[in-house]
mmCIF file of C-alpha atoms and ligand atoms in Angstrom:
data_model
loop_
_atom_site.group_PDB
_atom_site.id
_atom_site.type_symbol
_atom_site.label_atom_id
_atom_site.label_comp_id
_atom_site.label_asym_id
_atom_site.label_seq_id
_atom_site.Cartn_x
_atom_site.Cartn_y
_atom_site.Cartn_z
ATOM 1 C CA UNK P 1 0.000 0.000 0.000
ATOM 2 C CA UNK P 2 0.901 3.150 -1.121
ATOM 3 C CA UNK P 3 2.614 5.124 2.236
ATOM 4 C CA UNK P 4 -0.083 6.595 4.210
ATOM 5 C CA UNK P 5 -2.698 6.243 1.565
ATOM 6 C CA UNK P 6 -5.184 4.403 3.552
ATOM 7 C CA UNK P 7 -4.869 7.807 6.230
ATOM 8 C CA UNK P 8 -4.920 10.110 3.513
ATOM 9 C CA UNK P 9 -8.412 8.124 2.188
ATOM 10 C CA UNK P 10 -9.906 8.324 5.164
ATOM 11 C CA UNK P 11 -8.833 12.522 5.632
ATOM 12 C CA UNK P 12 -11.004 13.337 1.974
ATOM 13 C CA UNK P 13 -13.569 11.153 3.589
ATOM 14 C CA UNK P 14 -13.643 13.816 6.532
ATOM 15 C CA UNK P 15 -13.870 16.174 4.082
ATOM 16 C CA UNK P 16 -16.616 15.669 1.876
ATOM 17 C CA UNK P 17 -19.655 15.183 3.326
ATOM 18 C CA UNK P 18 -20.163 11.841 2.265
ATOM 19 C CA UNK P 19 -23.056 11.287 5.013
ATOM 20 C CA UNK P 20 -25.273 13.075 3.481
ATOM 21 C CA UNK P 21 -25.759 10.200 0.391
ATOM 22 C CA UNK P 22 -27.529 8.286 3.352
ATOM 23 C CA UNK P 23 -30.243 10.831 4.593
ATOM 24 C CA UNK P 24 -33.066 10.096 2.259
ATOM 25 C CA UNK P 25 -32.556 6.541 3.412
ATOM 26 C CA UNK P 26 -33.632 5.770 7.385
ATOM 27 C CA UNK P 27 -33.133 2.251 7.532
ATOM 28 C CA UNK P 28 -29.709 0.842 7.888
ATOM 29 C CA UNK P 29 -30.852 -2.335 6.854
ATOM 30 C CA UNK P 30 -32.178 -1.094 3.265
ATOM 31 C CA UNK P 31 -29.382 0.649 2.646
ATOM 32 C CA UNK P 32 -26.766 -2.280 3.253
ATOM 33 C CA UNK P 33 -29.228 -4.102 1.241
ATOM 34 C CA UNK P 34 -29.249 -2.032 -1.514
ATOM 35 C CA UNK P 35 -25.602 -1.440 -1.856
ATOM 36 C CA UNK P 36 -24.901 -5.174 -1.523
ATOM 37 C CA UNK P 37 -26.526 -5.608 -4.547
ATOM 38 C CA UNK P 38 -24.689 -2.742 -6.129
ATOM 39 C CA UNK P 39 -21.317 -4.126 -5.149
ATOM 40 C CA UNK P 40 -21.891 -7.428 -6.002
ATOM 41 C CA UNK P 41 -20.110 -7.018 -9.614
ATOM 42 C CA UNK P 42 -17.102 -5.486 -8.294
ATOM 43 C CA UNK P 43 -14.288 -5.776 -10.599
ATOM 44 C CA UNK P 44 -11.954 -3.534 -8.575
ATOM 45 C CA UNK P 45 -9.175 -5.763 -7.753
ATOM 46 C CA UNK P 46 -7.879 -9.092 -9.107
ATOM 47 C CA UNK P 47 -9.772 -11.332 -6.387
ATOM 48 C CA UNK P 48 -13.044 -10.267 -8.493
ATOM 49 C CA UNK P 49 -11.362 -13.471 -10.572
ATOM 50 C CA UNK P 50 -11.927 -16.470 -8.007
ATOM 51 C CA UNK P 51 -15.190 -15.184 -6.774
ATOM 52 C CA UNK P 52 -18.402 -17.088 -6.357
ATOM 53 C CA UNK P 53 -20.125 -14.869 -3.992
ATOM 54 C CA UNK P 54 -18.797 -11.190 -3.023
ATOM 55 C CA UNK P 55 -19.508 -11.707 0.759
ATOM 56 C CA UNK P 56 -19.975 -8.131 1.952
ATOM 57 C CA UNK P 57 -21.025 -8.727 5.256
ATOM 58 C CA UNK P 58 -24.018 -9.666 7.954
ATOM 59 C CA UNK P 59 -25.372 -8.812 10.822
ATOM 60 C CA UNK P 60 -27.720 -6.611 13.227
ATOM 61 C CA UNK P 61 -27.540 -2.996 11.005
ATOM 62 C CA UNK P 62 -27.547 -1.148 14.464
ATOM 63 C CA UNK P 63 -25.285 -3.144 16.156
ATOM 64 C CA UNK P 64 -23.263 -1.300 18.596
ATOM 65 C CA UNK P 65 -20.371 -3.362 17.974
ATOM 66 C CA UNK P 66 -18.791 -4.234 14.499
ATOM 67 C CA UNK P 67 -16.528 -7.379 14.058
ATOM 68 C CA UNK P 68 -13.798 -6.921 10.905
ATOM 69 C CA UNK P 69 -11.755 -9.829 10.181
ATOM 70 C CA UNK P 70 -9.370 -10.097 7.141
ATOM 71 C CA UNK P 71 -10.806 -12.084 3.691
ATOM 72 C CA UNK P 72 -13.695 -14.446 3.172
ATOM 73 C CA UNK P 73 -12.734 -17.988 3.058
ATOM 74 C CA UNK P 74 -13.582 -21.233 0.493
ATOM 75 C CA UNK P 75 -16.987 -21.911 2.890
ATOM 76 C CA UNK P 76 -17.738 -17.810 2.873
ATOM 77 C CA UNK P 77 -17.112 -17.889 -1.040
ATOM 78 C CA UNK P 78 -19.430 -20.460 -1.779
ATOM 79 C CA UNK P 79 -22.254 -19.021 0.967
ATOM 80 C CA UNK P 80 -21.886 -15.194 0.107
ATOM 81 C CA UNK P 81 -21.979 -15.025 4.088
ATOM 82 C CA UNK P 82 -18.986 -14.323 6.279
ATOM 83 C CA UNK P 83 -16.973 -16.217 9.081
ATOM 84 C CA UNK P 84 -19.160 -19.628 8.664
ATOM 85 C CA UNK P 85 -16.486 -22.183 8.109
ATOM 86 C CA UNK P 86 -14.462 -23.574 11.052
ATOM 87 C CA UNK P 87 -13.262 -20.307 12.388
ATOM 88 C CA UNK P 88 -16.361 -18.666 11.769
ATOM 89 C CA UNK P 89 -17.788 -21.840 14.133
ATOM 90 C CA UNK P 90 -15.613 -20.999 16.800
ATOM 91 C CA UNK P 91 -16.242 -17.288 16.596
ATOM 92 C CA UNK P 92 -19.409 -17.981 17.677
ATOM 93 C CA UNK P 93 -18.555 -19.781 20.380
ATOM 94 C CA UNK P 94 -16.132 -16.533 21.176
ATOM 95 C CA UNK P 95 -18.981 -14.517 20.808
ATOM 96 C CA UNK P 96 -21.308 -16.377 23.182
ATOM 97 C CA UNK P 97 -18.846 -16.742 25.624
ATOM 98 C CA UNK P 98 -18.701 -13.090 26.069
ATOM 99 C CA UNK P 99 -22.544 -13.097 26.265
ATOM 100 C CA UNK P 100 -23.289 -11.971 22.886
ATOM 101 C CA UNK P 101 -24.806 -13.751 20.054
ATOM 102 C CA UNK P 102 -23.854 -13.631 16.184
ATOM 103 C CA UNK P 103 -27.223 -11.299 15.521
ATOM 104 C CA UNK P 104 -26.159 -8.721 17.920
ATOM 105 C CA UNK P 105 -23.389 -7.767 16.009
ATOM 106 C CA UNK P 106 -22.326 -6.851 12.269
ATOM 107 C CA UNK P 107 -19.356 -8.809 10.833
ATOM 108 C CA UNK P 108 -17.595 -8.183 8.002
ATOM 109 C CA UNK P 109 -13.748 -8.204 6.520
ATOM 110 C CA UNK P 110 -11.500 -5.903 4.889
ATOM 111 C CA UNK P 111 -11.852 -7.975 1.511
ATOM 112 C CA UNK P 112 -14.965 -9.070 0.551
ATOM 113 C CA UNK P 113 -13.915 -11.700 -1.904
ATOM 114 C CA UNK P 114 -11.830 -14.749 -1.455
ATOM 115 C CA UNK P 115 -7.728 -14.845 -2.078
ATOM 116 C CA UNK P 116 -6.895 -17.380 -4.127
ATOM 117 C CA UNK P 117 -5.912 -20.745 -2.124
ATOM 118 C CA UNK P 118 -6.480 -17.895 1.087
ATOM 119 C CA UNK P 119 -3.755 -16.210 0.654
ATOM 120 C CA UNK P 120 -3.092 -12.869 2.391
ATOM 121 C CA UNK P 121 -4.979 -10.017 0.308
ATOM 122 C CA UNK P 122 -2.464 -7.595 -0.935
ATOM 123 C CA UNK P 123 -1.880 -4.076 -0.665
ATOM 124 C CA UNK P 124 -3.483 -2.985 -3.537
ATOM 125 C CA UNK P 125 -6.484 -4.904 -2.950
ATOM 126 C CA UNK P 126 -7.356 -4.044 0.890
ATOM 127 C CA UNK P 127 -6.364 -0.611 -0.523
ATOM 128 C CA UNK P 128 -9.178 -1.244 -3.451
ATOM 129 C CA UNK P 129 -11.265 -2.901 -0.861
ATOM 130 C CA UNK P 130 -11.311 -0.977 2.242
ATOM 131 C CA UNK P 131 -13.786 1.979 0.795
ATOM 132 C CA UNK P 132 -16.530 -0.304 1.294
ATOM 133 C CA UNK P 133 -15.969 -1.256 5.031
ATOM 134 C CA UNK P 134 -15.570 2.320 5.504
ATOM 135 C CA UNK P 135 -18.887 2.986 4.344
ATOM 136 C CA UNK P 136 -20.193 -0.211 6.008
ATOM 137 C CA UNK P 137 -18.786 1.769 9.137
ATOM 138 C CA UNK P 138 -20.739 5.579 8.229
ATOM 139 C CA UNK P 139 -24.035 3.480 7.748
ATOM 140 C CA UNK P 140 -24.310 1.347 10.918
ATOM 141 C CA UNK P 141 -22.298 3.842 13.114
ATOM 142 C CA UNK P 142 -21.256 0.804 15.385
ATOM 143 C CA UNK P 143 -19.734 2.457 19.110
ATOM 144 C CA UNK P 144 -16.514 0.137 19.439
ATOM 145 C CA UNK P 145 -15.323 -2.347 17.074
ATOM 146 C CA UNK P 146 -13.246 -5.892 17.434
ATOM 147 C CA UNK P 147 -10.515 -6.244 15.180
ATOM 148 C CA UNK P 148 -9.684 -10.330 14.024
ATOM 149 C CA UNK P 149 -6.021 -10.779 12.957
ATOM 150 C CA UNK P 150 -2.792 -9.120 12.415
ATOM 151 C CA UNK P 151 -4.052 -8.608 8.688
ATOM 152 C CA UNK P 152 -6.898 -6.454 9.184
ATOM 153 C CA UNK P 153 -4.949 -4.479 12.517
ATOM 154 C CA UNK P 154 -2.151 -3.743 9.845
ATOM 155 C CA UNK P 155 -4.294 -2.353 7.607
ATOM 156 C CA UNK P 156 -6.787 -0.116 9.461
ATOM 157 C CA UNK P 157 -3.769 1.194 11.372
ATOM 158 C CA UNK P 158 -1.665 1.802 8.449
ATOM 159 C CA UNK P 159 1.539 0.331 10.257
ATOM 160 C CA UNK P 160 3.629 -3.154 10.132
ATOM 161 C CA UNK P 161 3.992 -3.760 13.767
ATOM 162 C CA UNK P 162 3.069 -7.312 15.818
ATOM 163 C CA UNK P 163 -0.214 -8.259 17.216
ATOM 164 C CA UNK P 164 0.979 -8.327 20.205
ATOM 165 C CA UNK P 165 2.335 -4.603 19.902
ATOM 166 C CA UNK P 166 -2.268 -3.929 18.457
ATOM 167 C CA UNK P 167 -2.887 -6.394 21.218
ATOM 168 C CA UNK P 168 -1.123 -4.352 23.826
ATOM 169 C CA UNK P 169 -3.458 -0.756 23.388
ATOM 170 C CA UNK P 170 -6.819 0.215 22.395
ATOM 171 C CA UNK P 171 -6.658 1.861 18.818
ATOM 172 C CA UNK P 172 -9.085 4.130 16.913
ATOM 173 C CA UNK P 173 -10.621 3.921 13.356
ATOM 174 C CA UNK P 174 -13.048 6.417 12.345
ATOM 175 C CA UNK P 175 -12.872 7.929 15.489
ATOM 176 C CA UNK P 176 -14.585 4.583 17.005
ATOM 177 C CA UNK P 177 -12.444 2.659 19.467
ATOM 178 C CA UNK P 178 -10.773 -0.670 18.203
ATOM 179 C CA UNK P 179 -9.732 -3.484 19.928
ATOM 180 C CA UNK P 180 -7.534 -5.971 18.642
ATOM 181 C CA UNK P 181 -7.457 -9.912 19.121
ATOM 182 C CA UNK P 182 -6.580 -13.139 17.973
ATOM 183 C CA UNK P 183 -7.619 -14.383 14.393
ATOM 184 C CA UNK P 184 -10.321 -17.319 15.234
ATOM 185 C CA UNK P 185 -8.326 -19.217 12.419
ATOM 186 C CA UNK P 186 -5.036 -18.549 14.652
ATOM 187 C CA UNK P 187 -6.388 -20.120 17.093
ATOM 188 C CA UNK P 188 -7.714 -23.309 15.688
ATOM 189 C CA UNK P 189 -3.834 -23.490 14.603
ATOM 190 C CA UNK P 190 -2.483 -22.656 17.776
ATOM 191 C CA UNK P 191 -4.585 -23.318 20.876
ATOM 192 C CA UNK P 192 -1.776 -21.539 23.154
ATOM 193 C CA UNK P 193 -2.981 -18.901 21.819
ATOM 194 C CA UNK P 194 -6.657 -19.037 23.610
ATOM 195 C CA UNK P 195 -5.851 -17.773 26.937
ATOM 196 C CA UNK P 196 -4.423 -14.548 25.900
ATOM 197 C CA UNK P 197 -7.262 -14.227 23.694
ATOM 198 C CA UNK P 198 -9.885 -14.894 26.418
ATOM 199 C CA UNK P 199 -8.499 -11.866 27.738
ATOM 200 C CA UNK P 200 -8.607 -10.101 25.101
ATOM 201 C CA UNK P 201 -12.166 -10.673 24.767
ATOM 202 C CA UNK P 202 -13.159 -9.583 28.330
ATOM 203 C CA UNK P 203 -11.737 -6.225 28.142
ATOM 204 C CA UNK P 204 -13.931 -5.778 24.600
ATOM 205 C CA UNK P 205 -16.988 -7.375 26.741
ATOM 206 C CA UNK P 206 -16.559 -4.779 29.811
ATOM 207 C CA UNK P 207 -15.937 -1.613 27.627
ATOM 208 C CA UNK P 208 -18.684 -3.228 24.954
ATOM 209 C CA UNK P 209 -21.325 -3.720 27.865
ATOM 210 C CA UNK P 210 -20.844 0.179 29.149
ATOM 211 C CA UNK P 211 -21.577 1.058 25.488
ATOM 212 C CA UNK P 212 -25.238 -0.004 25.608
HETATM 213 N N1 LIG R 301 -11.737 -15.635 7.924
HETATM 214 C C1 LIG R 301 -11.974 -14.315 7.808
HETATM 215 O O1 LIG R 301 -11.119 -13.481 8.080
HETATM 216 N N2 LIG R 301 -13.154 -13.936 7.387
HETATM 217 C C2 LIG R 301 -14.126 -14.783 7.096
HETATM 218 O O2 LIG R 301 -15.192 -14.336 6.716
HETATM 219 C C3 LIG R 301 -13.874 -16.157 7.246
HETATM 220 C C4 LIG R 301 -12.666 -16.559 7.656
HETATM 221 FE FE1 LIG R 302 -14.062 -5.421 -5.421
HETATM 222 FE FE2 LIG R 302 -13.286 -5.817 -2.902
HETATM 223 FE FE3 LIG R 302 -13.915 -7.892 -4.451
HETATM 224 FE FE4 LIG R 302 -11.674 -6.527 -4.891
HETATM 225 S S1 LIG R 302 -12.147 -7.729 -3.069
HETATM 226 S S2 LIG R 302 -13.155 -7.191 -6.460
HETATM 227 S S3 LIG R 302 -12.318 -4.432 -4.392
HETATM 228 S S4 LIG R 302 -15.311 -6.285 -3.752
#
């Protein structure tokens, strides 16, 4: 990615009033709809190649919390929904463990169509890519957001450093806070890896249940 580009995105955002395209429109819901649908064809990137179903996201449209992990998957290509293969299974156990069920939240990714072989996504297509999670994020107006994986943390914070370096501090995107955790894929790899993310996920749960 371009140095800075993703910041300097997000600045002409500020800028120009985009908000306004969503007034005529009062529910969230119709609106996410309606721009799946519009989206659906992207061709702005490469992974428009190995797509069966652009999976743009799902969820409660109000939700005060929004969940962004990093690319759809073989099982989210196929269903056009995300996180419902195997780590998508055990973030909803995450989710319920922390007292909150799939429907409460929105989930989505910074790529909303499938790497080849799941790769990474590349610069150039988060870069391509992340417009629509920002407007996913000016429509449903979530109050604190949970960040899945180094992948996404790198990109929304425009920096290379470790997960445990996002882990450590509680970020902002959009002026929302953001806390970062394990990737529920990471986890399935690496089940040392579940304590620290437990964790992880009470300090979202405390500062996500004086949100409501
Ligand atoms: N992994 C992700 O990051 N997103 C999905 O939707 C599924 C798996
Ligand atoms: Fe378009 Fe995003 Fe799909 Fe690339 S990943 S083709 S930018 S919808």
């Amino acid at each position: 990615m371009p140095k800075n580009a993703l910041r300097q995105y997000l600045e002409l955002l500020k800028n120009s009033g985009i908000k306004e395209l969503y007034r005529a429109e009062s529910n969230k819901l119709n609106i996410l709809t309606k721009l799946h649908d519009k989206y659906a064809i992207c061709t702005k990137c490469p992974l428009h190649v190995g797509r069966i179903r652009f999976v743009y996201g799902e969820g409660n449209a109000d939700a005060t919390a929004m969940l962004i992990g990093e690319a759809p998957g073989e099982q989210e290509n196929i269903s056009g929904r995300p996180f419902v293969g195997a780590a998508g299974q055990l973030l909803d156990k995450m989710l319920i463990a922390i007292n909150l069920q799939r429907s409460d939240v929105y989930i989505t990714n910074i790529v909303k169509c499938r790497p080849p072989g799941n790769r990474n996504p590349e610069a150039n297509e988060r870069l391509a890519c992340i417009p629509y999670l920002v407007e996913q994020i000016q429509i449903i107006q979530p109050k604190i957001l949970l960040i899945l994986g180094l992948v996404a943390a790198q990109t929304l914070f425009d920096n290379t450093n470790t997960l445990q370096w996002h882990r450590d501090k509680v970020h902002e995107f959009m002026g929302i806070p953001a806390y970062v955790t394990y990737h529920p894929a990471a986890l399935l790899r690496n089940s040392n890896w579940k304590p620290p993310a437990w964790q992880d996920l009470q300090v979202f749960q405390k500062e996500y249940e004086k949100l409501r």
